[in-house]
PDB file of C-alpha atoms in Angstrom:
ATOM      1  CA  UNK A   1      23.149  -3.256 -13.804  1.00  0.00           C
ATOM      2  CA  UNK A   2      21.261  -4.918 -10.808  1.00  0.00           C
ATOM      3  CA  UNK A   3      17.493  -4.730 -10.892  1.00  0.00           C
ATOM      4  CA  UNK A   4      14.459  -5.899  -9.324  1.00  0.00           C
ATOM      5  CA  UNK A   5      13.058  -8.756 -10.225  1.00  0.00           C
ATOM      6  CA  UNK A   6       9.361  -9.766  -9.998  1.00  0.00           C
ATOM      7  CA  UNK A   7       7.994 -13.421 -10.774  1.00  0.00           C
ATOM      8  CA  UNK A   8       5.492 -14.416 -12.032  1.00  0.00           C
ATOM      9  CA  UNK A   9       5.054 -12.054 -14.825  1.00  0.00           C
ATOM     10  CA  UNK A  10       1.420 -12.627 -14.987  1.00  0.00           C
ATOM     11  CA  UNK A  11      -0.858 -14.856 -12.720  1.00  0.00           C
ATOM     12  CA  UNK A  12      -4.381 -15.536 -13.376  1.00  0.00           C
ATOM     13  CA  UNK A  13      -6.190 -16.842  -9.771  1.00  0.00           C
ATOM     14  CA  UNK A  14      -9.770 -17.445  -8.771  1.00  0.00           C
ATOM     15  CA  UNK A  15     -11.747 -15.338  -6.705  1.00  0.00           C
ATOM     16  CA  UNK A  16     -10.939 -16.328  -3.155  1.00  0.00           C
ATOM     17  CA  UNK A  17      -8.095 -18.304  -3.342  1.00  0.00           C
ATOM     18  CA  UNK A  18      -4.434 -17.185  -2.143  1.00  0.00           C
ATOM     19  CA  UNK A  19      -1.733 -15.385  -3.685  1.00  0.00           C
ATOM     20  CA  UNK A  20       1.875 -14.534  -3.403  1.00  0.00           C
ATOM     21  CA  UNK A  21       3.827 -12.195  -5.252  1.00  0.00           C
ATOM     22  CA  UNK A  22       7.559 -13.062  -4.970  1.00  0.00           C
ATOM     23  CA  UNK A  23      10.087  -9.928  -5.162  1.00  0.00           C
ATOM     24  CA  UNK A  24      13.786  -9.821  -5.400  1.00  0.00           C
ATOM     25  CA  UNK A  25      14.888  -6.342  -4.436  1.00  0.00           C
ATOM     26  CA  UNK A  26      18.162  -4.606  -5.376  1.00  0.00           C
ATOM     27  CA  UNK A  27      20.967  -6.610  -2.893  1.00  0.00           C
ATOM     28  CA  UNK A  28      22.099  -3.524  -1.188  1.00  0.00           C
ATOM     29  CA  UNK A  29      19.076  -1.436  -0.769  1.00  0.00           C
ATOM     30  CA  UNK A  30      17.160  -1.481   2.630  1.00  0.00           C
ATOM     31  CA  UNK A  31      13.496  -0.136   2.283  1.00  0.00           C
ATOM     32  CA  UNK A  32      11.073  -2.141   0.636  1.00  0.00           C
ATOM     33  CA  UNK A  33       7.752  -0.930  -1.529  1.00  0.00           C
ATOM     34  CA  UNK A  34       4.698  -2.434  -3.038  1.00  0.00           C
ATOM     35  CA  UNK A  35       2.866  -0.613  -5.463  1.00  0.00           C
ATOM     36  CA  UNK A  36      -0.589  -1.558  -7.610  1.00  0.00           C
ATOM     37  CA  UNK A  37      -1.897   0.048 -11.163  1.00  0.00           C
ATOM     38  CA  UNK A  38      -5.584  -0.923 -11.694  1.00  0.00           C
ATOM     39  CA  UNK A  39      -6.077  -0.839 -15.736  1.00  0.00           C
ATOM     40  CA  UNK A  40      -6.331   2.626 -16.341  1.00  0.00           C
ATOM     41  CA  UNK A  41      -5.554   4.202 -13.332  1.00  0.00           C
ATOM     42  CA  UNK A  42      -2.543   5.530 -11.216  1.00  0.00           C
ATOM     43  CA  UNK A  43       0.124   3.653  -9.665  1.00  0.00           C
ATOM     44  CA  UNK A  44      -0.801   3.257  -6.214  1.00  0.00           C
ATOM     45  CA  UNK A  45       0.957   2.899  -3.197  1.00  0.00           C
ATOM     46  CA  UNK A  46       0.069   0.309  -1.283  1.00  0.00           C
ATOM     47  CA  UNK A  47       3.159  -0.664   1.993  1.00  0.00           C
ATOM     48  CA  UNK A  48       6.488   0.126   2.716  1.00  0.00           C
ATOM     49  CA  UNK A  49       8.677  -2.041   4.740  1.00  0.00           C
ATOM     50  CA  UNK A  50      12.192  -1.380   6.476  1.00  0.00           C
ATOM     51  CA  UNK A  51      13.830  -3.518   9.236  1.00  0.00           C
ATOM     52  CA  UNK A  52      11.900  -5.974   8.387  1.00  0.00           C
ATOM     53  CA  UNK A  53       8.392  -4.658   9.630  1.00  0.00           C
ATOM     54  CA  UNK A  54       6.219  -2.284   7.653  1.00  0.00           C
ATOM     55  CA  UNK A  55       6.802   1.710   7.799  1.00  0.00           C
ATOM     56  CA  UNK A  56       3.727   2.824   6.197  1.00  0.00           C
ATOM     57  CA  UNK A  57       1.051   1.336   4.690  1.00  0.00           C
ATOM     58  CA  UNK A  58      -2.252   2.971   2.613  1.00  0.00           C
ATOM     59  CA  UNK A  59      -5.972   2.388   3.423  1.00  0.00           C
ATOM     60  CA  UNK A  60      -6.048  -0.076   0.442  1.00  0.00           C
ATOM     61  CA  UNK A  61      -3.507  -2.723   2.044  1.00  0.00           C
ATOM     62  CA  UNK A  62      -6.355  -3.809   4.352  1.00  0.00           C
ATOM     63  CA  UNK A  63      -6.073  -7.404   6.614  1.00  0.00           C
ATOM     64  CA  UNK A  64      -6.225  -9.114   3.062  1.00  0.00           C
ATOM     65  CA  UNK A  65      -3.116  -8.294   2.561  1.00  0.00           C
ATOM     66  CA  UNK A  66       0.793  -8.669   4.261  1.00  0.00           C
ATOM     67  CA  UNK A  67       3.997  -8.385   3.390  1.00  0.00           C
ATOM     68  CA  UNK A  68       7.029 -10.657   4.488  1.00  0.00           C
ATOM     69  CA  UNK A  69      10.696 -10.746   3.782  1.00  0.00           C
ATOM     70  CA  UNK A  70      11.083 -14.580   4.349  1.00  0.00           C
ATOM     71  CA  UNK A  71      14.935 -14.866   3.690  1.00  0.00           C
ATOM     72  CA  UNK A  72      17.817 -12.304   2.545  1.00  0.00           C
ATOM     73  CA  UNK A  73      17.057 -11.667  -0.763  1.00  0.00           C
ATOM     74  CA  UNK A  74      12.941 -12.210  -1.019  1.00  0.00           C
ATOM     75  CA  UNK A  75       9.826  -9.630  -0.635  1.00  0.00           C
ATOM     76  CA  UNK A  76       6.499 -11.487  -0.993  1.00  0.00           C
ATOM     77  CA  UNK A  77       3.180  -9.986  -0.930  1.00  0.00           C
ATOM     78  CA  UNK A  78       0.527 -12.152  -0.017  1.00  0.00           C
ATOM     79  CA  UNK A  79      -3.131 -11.571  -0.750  1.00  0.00           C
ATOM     80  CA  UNK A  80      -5.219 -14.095   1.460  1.00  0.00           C
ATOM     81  CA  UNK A  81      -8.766 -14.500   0.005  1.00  0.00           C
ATOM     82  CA  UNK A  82      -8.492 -12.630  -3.701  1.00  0.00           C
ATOM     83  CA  UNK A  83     -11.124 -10.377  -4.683  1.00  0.00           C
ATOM     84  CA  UNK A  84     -11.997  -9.539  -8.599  1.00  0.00           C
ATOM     85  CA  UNK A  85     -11.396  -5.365  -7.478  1.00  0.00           C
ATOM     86  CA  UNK A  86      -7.637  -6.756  -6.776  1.00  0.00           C
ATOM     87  CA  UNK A  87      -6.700  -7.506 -10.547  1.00  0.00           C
ATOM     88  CA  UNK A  88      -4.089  -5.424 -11.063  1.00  0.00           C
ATOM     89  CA  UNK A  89      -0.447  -4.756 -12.215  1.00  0.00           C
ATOM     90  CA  UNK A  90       1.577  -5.231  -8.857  1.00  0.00           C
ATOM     91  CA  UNK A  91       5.260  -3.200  -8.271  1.00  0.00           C
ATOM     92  CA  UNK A  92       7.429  -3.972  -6.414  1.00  0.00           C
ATOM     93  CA  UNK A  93      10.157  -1.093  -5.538  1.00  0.00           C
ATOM     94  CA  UNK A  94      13.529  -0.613  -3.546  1.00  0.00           C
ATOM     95  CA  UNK A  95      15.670   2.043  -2.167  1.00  0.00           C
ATOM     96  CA  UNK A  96      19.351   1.968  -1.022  1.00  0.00           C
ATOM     97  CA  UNK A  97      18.452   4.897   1.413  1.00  0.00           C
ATOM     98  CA  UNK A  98      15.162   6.695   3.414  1.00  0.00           C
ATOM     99  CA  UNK A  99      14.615   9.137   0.642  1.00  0.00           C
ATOM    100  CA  UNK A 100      16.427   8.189  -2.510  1.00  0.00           C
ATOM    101  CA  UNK A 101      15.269   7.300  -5.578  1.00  0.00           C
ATOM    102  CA  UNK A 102      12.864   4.352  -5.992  1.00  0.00           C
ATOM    103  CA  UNK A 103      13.981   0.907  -8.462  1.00  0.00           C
ATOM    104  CA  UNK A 104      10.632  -0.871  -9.899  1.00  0.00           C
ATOM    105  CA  UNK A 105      10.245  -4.216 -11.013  1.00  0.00           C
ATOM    106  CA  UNK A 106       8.960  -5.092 -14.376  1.00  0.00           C
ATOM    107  CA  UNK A 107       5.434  -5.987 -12.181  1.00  0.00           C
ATOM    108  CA  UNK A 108       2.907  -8.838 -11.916  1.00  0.00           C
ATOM    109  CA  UNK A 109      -0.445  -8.877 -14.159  1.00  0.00           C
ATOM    110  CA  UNK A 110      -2.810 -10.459 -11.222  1.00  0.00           C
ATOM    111  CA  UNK A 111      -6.202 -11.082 -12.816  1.00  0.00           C
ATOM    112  CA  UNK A 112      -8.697 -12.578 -10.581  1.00  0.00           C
ATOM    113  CA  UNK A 113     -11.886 -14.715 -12.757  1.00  0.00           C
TER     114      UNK A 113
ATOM    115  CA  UNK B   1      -3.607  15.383   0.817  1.00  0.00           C
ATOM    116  CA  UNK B   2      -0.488  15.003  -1.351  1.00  0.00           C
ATOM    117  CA  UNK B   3      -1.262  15.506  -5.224  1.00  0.00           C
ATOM    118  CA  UNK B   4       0.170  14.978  -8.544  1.00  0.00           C
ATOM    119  CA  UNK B   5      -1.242  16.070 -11.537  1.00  0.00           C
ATOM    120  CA  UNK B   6      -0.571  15.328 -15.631  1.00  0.00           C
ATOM    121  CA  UNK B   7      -3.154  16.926 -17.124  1.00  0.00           C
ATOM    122  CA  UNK B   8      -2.532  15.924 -21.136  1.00  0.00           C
ATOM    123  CA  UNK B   9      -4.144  11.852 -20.938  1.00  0.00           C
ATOM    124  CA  UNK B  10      -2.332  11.675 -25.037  1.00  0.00           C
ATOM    125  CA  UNK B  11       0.192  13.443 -26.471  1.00  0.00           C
ATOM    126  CA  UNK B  12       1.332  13.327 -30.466  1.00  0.00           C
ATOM    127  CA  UNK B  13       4.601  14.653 -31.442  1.00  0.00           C
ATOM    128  CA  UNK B  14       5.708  14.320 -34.939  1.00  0.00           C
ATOM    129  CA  UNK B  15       9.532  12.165 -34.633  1.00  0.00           C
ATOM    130  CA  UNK B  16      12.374  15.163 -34.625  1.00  0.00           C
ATOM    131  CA  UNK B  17      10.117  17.666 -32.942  1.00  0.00           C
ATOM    132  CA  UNK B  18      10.580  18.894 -29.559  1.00  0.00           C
ATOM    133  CA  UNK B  19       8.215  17.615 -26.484  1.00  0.00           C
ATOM    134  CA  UNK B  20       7.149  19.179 -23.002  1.00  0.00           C
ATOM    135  CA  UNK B  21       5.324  16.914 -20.714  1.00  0.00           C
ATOM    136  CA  UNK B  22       3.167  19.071 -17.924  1.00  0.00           C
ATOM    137  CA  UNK B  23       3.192  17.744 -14.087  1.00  0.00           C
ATOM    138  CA  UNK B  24       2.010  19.758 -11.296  1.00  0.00           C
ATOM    139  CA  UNK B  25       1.924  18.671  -7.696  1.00  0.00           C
ATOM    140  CA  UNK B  26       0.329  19.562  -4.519  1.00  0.00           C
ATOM    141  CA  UNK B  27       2.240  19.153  -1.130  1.00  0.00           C
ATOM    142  CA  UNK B  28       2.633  20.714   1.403  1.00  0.00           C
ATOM    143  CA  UNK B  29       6.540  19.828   2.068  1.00  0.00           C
ATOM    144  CA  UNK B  30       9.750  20.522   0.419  1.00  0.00           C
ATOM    145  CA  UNK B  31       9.059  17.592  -2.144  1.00  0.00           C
ATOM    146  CA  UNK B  32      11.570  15.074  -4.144  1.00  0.00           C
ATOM    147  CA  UNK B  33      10.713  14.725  -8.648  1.00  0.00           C
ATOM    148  CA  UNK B  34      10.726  11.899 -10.634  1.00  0.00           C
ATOM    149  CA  UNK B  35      10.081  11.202 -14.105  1.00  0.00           C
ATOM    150  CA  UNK B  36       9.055   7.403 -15.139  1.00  0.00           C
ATOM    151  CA  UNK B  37       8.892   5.878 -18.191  1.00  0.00           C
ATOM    152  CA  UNK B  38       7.092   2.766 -18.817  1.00  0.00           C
ATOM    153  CA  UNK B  39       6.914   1.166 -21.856  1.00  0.00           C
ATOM    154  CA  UNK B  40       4.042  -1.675 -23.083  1.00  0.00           C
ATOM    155  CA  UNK B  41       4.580  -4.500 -20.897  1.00  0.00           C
ATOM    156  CA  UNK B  42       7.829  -3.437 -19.228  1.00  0.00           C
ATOM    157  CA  UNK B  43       8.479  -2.044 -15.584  1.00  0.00           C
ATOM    158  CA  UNK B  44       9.006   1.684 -14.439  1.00  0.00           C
ATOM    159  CA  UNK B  45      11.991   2.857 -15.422  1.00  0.00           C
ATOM    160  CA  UNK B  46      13.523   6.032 -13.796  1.00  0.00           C
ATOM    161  CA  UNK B  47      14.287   9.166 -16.626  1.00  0.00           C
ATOM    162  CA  UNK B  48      15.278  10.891 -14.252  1.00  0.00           C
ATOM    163  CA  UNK B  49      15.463  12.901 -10.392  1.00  0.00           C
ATOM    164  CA  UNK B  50      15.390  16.387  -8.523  1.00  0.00           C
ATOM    165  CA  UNK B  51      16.299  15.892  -4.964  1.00  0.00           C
ATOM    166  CA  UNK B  52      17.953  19.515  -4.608  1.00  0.00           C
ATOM    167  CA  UNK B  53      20.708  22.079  -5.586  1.00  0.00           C
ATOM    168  CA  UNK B  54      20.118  22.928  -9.614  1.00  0.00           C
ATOM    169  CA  UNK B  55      17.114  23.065 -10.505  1.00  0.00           C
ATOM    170  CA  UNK B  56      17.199  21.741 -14.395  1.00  0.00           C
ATOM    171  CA  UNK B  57      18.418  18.156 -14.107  1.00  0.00           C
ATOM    172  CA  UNK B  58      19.458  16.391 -16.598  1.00  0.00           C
ATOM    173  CA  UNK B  59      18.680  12.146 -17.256  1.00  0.00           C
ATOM    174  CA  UNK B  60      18.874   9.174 -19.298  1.00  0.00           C
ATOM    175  CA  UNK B  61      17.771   8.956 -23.115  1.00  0.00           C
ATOM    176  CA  UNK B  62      18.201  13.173 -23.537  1.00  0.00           C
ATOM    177  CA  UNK B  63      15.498  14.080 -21.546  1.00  0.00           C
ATOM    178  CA  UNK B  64      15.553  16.685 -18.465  1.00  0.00           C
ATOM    179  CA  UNK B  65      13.288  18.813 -16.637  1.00  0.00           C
ATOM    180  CA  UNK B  66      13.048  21.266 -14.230  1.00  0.00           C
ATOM    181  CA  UNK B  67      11.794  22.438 -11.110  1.00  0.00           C
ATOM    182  CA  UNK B  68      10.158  25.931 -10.497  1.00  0.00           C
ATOM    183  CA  UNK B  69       9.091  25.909  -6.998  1.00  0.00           C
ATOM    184  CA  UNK B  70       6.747  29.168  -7.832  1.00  0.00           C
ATOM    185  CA  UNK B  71       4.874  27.366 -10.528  1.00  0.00           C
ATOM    186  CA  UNK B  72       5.032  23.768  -8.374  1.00  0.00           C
ATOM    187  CA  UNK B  73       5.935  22.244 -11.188  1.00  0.00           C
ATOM    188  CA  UNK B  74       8.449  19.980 -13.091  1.00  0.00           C
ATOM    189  CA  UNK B  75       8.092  19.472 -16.543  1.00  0.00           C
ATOM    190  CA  UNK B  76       9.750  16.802 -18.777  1.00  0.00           C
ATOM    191  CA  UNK B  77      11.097  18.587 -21.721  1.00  0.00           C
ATOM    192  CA  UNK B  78      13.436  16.615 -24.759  1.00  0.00           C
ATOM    193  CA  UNK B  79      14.364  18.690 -27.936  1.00  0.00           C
ATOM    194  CA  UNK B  80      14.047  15.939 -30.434  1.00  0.00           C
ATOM    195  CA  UNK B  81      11.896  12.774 -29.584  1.00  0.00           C
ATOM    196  CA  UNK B  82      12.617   9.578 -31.448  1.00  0.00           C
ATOM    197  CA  UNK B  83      10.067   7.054 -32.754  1.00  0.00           C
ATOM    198  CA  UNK B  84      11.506   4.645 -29.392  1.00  0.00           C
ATOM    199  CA  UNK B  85      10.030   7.403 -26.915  1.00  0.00           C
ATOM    200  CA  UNK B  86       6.628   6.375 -27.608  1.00  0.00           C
ATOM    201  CA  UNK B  87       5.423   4.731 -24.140  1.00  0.00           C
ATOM    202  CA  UNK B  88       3.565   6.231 -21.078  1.00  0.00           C
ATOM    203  CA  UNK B  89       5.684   8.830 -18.845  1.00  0.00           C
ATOM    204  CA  UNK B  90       4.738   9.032 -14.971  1.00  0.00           C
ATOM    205  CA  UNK B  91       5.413  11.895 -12.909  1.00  0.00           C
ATOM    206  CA  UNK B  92       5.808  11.235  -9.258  1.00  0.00           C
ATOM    207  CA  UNK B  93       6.343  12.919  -6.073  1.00  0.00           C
ATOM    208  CA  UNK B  94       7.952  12.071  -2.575  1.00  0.00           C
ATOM    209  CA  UNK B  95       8.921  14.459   0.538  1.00  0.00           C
ATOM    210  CA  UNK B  96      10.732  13.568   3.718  1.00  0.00           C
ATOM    211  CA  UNK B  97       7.440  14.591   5.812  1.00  0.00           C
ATOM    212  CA  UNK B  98       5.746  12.105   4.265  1.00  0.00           C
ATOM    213  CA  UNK B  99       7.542   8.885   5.024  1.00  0.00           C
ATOM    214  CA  UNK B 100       9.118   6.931   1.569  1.00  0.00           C
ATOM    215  CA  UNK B 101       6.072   6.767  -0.436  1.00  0.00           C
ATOM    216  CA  UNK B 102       5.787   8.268  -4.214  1.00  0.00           C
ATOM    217  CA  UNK B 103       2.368   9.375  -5.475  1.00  0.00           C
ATOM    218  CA  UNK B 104       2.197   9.280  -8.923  1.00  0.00           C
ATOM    219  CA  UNK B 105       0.452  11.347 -11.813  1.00  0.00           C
ATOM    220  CA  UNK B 106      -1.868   9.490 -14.181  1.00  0.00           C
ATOM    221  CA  UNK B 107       0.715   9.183 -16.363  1.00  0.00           C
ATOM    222  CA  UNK B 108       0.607  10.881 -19.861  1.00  0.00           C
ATOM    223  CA  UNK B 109       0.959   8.555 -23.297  1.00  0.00           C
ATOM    224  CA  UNK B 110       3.125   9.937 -25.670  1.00  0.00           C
ATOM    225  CA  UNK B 111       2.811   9.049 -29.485  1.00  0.00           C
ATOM    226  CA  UNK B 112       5.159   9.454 -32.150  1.00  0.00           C
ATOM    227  CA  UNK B 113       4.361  10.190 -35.452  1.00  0.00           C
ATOM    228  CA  UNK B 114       6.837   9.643 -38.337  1.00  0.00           C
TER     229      UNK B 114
END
């Protein structure tokens, strides 16, 4: 059954540096998600990204943060100067269609020391 | 603003005993249901979906749940859980007015007692 992958499974960065989040979405599907859980909170949205710009975005994914699609097959999320409030489970999501139902990734543990 | 709500944080079932999870949502559009499931470690995994037409829908693992419009609510319902339900089960919401975007309950951990 195709899935989403997410790599790495966990990354531990300090505060201030650069990260990326790499994504492989479902081969078919066309719109593009990233989601965040903070420890004990709600899954988040965060962007949204179709034709290869973003659709929507939320008042978290400030300039810190962008979203690219660098090749046929790979999402990234970047997060340019990491801040300690940014450790967090990080999904990534797909959809074949504009309103059908959303494919997760297993996620990425970011935990920024 | 959009709103989903779980109110039970922990739920205990006994294994072989029936289980209703609550979620309510705010919107203000004709909205789309989903039912995660993530378990420790692992990804969200979809249970299940109401998009439209019958209102109980049925999904993986022998759960289903159904939509009542009047009560804005969809509740996860399975008539005997097994010790492998235990994990945390997200509710989430999405509508056509509102671009792609889910917004998720707090999600509601269910443990299973043998």
């Amino acid at each position: 059954e195709p899935e989403v992958t997410q790599t790495p499974s966990h990354q531990v960065t300090q505060m201030g540096q650069e990260v990326i989040l790499r994504c492989v979405p479902i081969s078919n599907h066309l719109y593009f998600y990233w989601y965040r859980q903070i420890l004990g909170q709600k899954v988040e949205f965060l962007v949204s990204f179709y034709n290869n710009e973003i659709s929507e975005k939320s008042e978290i994914f400030d300039d810190q943060f962008s979203v690219e699609r660098p090749d046929g097959s790979n999402f990234t999320l970047k997060i340019r100067s990491t801040k300690l409030e940014d450790s967090a489970m990080y999904f990534c999501a797909s959809t074949q269609g504009e309103h059908t139902e959303a494919f997760f990734g297993q996620g990425t543990r970011l935990t920024v020391v | 603003a959009q709103s989903v709500t779980q109110p039970d944080i922990h739920i205990t079932v006994s294994e072989g005993a029936s289980l209703e999870l609550r979620c309510n949502y705010s919107y203000g559009a004709t909205p789309y249901l989903f039912w995660y499931v993530q378990s420790p470690g692992q990804g969200l995994q979809l249970l299940l979906k109401y998009f439209s037409g019958d209102t109980l829908v049925q999904g993986i693992k022998g759960f289903e749940a159904e939509f009542k419009r009047s009560q804005s609510s969809f509740n996860l319902r399975k008539p005997s859980v097994h010790w492998s339900d235990a994990a945390e089960y997200f509710c989430a919401v999405g509508a056509a007015e509102y671009g792609n975007k889910l917004v998720f309950g707090a999600g509601t951990i269910l443990r299973v007692k043998s």
